[in-house]
Short mmCIF file of C-alpha atoms in Angstrom, two decimals:
data_model
loop_
_atom_site.label_atom_id
_atom_site.label_comp_id
_atom_site.label_asym_id
_atom_site.label_seq_id
_atom_site.Cartn_x
_atom_site.Cartn_y
_atom_site.Cartn_z
CA UNK A 98 -38.34 27.78 -75.13
CA UNK A 99 -37.34 25.07 -72.99
CA UNK A 100 -35.48 26.91 -70.37
CA UNK A 101 -31.82 26.96 -72.25
CA UNK A 102 -30.23 30.14 -73.15
CA UNK A 103 -27.62 30.47 -75.93
CA UNK A 104 -25.08 33.48 -74.89
CA UNK A 105 -21.99 34.34 -76.88
CA UNK A 106 -19.00 36.31 -76.20
CA UNK A 107 -16.59 37.42 -79.06
CA UNK A 108 -12.90 38.65 -79.18
CA UNK A 109 -13.42 41.68 -80.47
CA UNK A 110 -13.21 44.74 -78.76
CA UNK A 111 -15.75 47.04 -79.91
CA UNK A 112 -19.79 46.41 -81.35
CA UNK A 113 -19.32 47.82 -84.80
CA UNK A 114 -16.55 44.63 -85.23
CA UNK A 115 -18.67 42.24 -83.75
CA UNK A 116 -21.40 43.20 -85.93
CA UNK A 117 -19.33 43.48 -89.10
CA UNK A 118 -18.30 39.39 -87.79
CA UNK A 119 -21.48 38.42 -87.40
CA UNK A 120 -23.05 39.73 -90.57
CA UNK A 121 -20.57 37.24 -92.32
CA UNK A 122 -22.17 34.20 -90.69
CA UNK A 123 -24.22 32.08 -93.17
CA UNK A 124 -26.46 30.74 -90.38
CA UNK A 125 -26.90 34.12 -88.70
CA UNK A 126 -26.96 34.29 -84.75
CA UNK A 127 -30.18 34.83 -82.87
CA UNK A 128 -28.49 35.00 -79.49
CA UNK A 129 -26.69 37.56 -77.53
CA UNK A 130 -23.38 38.10 -77.74
CA UNK A 131 -20.97 39.78 -75.28
CA UNK A 132 -18.25 42.68 -76.67
CA UNK A 133 -15.96 43.40 -73.68
CA UNK A 134 -13.75 45.73 -74.51
CA UNK A 135 -11.54 45.57 -71.95
CA UNK A 136 -10.43 42.16 -70.64
CA UNK A 137 -12.42 41.58 -67.94
CA UNK A 138 -10.88 37.80 -67.53
CA UNK A 139 -14.01 35.87 -68.52
CA UNK A 140 -11.67 33.75 -71.26
CA UNK A 141 -9.38 32.51 -67.86
CA UNK A 142 -12.96 32.72 -65.56
CA UNK A 143 -14.10 29.52 -68.23
CA UNK A 144 -10.87 28.34 -69.36
CA UNK A 145 -11.42 29.08 -73.15
CA UNK A 146 -7.99 27.37 -74.52
CA UNK A 147 -9.39 27.87 -78.26
CA UNK A 148 -12.19 29.43 -80.69
CA UNK A 149 -14.43 28.55 -80.69
CA UNK A 150 -15.40 27.78 -77.22
CA UNK A 151 -18.42 26.55 -75.67
CA UNK A 152 -19.13 26.37 -72.13
CA UNK A 153 -22.60 24.32 -70.67
CA UNK A 154 -23.36 26.17 -67.34
CA UNK A 155 -26.15 24.05 -65.55
CA UNK A 156 -29.17 25.72 -63.57
CA UNK A 157 -27.28 25.78 -60.54
CA UNK A 158 -24.34 27.74 -62.04
CA UNK A 159 -21.75 24.93 -62.59
CA UNK A 160 -20.61 23.94 -65.37
CA UNK A 161 -21.80 20.58 -67.10
CA UNK A 162 -19.54 20.79 -70.46
CA UNK A 163 -16.78 22.57 -72.44
CA UNK A 164 -15.21 22.07 -75.78
CA UNK A 165 -15.80 23.01 -79.38
CA UNK A 166 -19.36 24.01 -79.85
CA UNK A 167 -19.84 21.55 -82.90
CA UNK A 168 -18.90 18.72 -80.31
CA UNK A 169 -22.48 19.46 -78.37
CA UNK A 170 -25.16 16.92 -79.72
CA UNK A 171 -29.18 16.88 -79.22
CA UNK A 172 -29.24 14.51 -76.81
CA UNK A 173 -26.87 15.94 -74.31
CA UNK A 174 -28.62 19.01 -74.82
CA UNK A 175 -31.74 16.97 -73.37
CA UNK A 176 -30.21 15.25 -71.08
CA UNK A 177 -29.15 19.01 -69.59
CA UNK A 178 -32.68 20.08 -70.13
CA UNK A 179 -34.40 17.56 -68.40
CA UNK A 180 -32.18 17.91 -64.75
#
């Protein structure tokens, strides 16, 4: 509730396939997951090169960071939230 929202995109092309995968995750997912039945270019728009791939977009719509989600750290997130 600090002005931060996580949204995920999946390569699954159906909601059923995405739900099946997400229920297998140990930690669960408590954020929106986009299911794009037809390739709408989202991966290309954010230059996704591998999976998982994360993009942090600032409030102004500019990309702040890209990389593997496990590379994100609390200090970086705190800094982005303070901007």
